[in-house]
Short mmCIF file of C-alpha atoms in Angstrom, two decimals:
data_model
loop_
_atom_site.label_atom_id
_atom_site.label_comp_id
_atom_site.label_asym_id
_atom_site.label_seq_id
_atom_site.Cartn_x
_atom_site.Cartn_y
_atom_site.Cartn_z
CA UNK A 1 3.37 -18.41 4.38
CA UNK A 2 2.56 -14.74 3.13
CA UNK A 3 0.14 -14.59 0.83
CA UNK A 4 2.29 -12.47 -1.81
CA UNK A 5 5.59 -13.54 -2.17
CA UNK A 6 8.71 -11.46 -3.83
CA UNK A 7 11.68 -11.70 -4.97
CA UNK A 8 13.56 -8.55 -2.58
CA UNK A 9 16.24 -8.35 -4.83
CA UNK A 10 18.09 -6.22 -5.58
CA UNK A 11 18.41 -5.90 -9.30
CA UNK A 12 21.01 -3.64 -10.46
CA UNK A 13 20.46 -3.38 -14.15
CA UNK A 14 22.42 -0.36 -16.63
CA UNK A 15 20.26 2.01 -18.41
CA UNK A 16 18.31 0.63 -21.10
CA UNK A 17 18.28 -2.73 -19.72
CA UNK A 18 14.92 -4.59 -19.34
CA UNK A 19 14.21 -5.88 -16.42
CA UNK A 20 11.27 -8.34 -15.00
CA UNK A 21 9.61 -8.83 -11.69
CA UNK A 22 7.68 -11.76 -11.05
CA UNK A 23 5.03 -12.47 -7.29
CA UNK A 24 3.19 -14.68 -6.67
CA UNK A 25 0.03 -15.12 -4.41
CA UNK A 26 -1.64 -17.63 -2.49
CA UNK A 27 -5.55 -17.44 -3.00
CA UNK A 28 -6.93 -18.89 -5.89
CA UNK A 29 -9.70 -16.09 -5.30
CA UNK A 30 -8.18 -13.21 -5.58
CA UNK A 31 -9.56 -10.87 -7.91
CA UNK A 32 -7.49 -7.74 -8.01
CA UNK A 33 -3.98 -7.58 -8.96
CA UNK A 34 -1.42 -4.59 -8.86
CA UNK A 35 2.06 -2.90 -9.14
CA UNK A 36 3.22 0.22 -6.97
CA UNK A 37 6.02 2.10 -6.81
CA UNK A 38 7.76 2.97 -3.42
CA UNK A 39 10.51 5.73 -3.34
CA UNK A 40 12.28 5.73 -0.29
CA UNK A 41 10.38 6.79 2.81
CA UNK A 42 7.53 7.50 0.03
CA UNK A 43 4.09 6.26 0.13
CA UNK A 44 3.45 3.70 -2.33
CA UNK A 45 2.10 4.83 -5.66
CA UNK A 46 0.03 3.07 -8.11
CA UNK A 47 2.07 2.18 -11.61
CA UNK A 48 -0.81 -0.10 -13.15
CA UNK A 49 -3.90 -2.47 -12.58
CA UNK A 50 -3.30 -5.78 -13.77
CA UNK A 51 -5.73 -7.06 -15.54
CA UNK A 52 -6.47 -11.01 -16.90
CA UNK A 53 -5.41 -10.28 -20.93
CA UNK A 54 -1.96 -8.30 -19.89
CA UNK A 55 -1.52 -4.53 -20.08
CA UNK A 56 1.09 -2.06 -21.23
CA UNK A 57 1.93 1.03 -20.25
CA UNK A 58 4.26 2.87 -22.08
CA UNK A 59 7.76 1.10 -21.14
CA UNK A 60 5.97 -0.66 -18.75
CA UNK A 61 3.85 -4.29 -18.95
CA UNK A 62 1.55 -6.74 -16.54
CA UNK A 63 0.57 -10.04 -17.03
CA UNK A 64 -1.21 -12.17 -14.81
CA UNK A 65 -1.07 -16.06 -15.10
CA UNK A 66 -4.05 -17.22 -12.60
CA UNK A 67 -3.37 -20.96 -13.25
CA UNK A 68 0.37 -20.99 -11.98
CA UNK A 69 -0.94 -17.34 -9.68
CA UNK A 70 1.58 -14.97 -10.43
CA UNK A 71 1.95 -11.99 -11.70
CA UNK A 72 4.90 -9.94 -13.49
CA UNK A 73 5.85 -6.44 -14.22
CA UNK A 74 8.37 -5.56 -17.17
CA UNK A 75 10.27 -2.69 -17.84
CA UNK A 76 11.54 -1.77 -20.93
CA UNK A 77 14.28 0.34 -21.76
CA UNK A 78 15.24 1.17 -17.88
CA UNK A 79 15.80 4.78 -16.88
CA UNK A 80 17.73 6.07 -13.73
CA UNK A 81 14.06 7.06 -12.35
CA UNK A 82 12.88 4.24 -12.47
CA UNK A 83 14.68 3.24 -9.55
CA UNK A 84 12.53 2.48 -6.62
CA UNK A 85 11.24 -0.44 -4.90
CA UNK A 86 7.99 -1.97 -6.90
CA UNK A 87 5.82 -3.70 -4.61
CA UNK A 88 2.96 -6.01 -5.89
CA UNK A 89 -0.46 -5.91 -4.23
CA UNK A 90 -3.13 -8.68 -4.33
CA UNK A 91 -6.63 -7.55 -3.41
CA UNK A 92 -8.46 -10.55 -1.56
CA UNK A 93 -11.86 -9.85 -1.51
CA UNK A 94 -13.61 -12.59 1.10
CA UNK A 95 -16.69 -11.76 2.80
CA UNK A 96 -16.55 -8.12 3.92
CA UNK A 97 -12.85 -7.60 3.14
CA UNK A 98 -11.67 -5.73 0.90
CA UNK A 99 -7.71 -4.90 2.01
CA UNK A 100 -4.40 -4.99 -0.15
CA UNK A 101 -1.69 -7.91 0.48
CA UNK A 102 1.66 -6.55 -0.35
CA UNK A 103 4.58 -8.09 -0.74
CA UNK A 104 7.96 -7.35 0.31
CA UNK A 105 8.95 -5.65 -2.59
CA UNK A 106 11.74 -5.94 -5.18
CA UNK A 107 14.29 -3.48 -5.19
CA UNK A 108 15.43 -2.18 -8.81
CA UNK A 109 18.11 0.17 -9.35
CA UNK A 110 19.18 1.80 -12.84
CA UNK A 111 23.01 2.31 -13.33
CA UNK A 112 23.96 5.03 -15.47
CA UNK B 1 -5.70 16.27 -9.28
CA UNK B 2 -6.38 16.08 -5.50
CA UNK B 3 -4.72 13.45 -3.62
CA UNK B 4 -5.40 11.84 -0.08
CA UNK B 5 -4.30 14.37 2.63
CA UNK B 6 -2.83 13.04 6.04
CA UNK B 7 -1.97 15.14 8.97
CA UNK B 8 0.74 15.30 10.51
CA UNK B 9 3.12 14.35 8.33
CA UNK B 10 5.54 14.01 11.27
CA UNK B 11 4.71 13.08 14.89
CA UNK B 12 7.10 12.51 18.16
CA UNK B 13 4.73 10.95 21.04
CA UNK B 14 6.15 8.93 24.32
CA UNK B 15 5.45 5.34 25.68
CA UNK B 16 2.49 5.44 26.82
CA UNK B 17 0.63 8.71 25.42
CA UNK B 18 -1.98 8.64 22.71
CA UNK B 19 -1.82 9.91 19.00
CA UNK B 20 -4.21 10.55 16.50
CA UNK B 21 -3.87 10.33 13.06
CA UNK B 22 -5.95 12.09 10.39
CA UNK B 23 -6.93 11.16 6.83
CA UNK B 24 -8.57 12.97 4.08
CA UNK B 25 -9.30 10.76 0.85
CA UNK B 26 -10.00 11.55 -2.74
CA UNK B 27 -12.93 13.92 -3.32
CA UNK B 28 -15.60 11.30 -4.02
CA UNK B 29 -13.85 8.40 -2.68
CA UNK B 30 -16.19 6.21 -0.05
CA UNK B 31 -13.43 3.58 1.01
CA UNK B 32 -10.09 4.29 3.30
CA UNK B 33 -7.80 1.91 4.45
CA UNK B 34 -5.09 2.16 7.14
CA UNK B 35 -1.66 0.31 6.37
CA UNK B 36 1.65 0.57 8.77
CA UNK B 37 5.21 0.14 6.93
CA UNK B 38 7.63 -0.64 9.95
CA UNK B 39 11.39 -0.62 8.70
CA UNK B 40 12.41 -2.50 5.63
CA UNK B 41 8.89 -4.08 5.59
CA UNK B 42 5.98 -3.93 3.42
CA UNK B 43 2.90 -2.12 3.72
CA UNK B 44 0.56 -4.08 6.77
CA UNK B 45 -2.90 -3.90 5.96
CA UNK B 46 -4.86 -2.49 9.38
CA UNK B 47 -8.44 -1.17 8.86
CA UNK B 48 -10.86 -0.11 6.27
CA UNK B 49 -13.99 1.79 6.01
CA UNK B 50 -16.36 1.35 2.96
CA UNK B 51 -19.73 4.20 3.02
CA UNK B 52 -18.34 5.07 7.06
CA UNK B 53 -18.86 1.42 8.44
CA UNK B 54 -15.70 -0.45 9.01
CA UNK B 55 -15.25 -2.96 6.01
CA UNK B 56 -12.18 -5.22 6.76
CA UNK B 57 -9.99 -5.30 9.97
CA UNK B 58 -6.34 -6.42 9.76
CA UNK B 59 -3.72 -6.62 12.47
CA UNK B 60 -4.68 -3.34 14.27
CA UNK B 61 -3.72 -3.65 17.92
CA UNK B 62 -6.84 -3.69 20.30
CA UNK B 63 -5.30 -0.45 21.83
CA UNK B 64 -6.11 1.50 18.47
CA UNK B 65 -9.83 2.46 17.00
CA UNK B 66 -10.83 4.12 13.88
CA UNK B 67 -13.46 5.45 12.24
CA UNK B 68 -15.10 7.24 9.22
CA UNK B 69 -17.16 10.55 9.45
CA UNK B 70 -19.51 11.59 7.18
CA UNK B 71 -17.36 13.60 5.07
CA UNK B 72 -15.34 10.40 4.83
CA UNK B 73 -12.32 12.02 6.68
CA UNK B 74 -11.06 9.31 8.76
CA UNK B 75 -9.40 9.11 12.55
CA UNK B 76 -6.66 6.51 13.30
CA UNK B 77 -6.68 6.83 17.51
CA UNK B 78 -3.86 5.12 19.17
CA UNK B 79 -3.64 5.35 22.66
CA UNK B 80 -0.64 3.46 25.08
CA UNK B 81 1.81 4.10 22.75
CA UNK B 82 5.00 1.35 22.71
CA UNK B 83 8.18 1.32 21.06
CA UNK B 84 6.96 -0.96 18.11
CA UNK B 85 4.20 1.57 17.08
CA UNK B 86 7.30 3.75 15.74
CA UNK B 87 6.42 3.06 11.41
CA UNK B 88 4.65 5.40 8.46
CA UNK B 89 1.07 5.25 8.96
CA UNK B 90 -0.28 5.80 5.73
CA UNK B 91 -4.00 6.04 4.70
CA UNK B 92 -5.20 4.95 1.09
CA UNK B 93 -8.82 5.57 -0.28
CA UNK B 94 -10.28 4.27 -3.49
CA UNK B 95 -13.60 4.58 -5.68
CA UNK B 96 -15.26 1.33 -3.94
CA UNK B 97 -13.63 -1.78 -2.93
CA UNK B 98 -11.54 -3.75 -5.09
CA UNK B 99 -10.65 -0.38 -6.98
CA UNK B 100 -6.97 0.49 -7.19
CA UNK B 101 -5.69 2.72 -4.12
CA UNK B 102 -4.23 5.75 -4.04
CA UNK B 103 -2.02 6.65 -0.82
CA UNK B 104 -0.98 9.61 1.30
CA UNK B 105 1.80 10.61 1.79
CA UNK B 106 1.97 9.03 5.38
CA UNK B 107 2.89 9.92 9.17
CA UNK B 108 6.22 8.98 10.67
CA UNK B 109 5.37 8.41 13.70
CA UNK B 110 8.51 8.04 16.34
CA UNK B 111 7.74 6.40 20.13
CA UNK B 112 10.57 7.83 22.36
#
């Protein structure tokens, strides 16, 4: 089993639309939750930390729920940029490690 | 604002030869971390460096090393080259572990 799992989509939503993204992740431990954004052939950039209490961003919002261990990202009021991939990242911080788990990504694209 | 610098962006090897990959993280950033993205897939976690000791160690073939210098540029040797090595390398560094990361903009690297 991977230890972040995503829906791959794709979501096709029209502009305006909102749209939610939910992962989920396997170890109870993990202590440092995230959402990137992947453009095609792109490297992966960083769209927000998610933190315990939920945090917005603009048109954009986190929560984490550690009891069922997901986390989601919603976007408000969709615009054709914000078309990408978004790819949540789960840091799992054992002894010594330190690394992101990804997962596969969700695929989101904005019809005019 | 400066961003993580990798060289080359672009780099055609044969089976068999050796590659090397170069990294250049945030001013002030102590931790880099090597991820491959084959095709379609997400980010694979390979090897980090916190403070130029290697932190966390992921599925990075025995035929590659790394390392850290003390500028905190970091080296991403690959040597026997195979088909399956063709994916973007990409290098990430952040302010400590467990701090978001912030990516390059990758190498393609293509095995012929």
């Amino acid at each position: 089993r991977k230890e972040v799992e995503q829906d791959p989509g794709p979501f096709n939503v029209p502009e305006g639309a909102t749209v939610a993204f939910n992962c989920t992740y396997s170890n109870s431990a993990s202590q440092s939750f995230f959402w990137y954004r992947q453009d095609c052939r792109k490297e992966p950039k960083l769209l927000m930390s998610v933190y315990s209490s939920g945090n917005e961003d603009g048109r954009f919002t986190a929560q984490l729920n550690r009891a069922s261990q997901y986390i989601s990202l919603l976007i408000r009021d969709s615009k054709l940029s914000d078309s990408a991939t978004y790819l949540c990242a789960v840091n799992n911080e054992k002894a010594g490690a330190n690394n992101l788990f990804f997962g596969t990504g969700t695929r989101l694209t904005v019809i005019p | 604002a400066a961003g993580v610098i990798q060289s080359p962006r672009h780099l055609i090897k044969e089976k068999r030869e050796t590659a090397t990959l170069k990294c250049y993280p945030i001013p002030r950033h102590d931790t880099v971390y090597w991820y491959q993205q084959g095709p379609g897939q997400d980010p694979q976690f390979l090897i980090s460096f916190y403070e130029k000791m290697q932190s966390d160690k992921g599925s990075i073939p025995d035929r590659f090393s790394a390392q850290q210098f003390s500028d905190y540029h970091s080296e991403l040797n690959m040597s026997s080259l195979e088909l399956g090595d063709s994916a973007l390398y990409f290098c990430a560094s952040s302010l400590g572990p467990l701090k978001p990361q912030h990516f390059g903009d990758g190498t393609r690297l293509s095995i012929l």
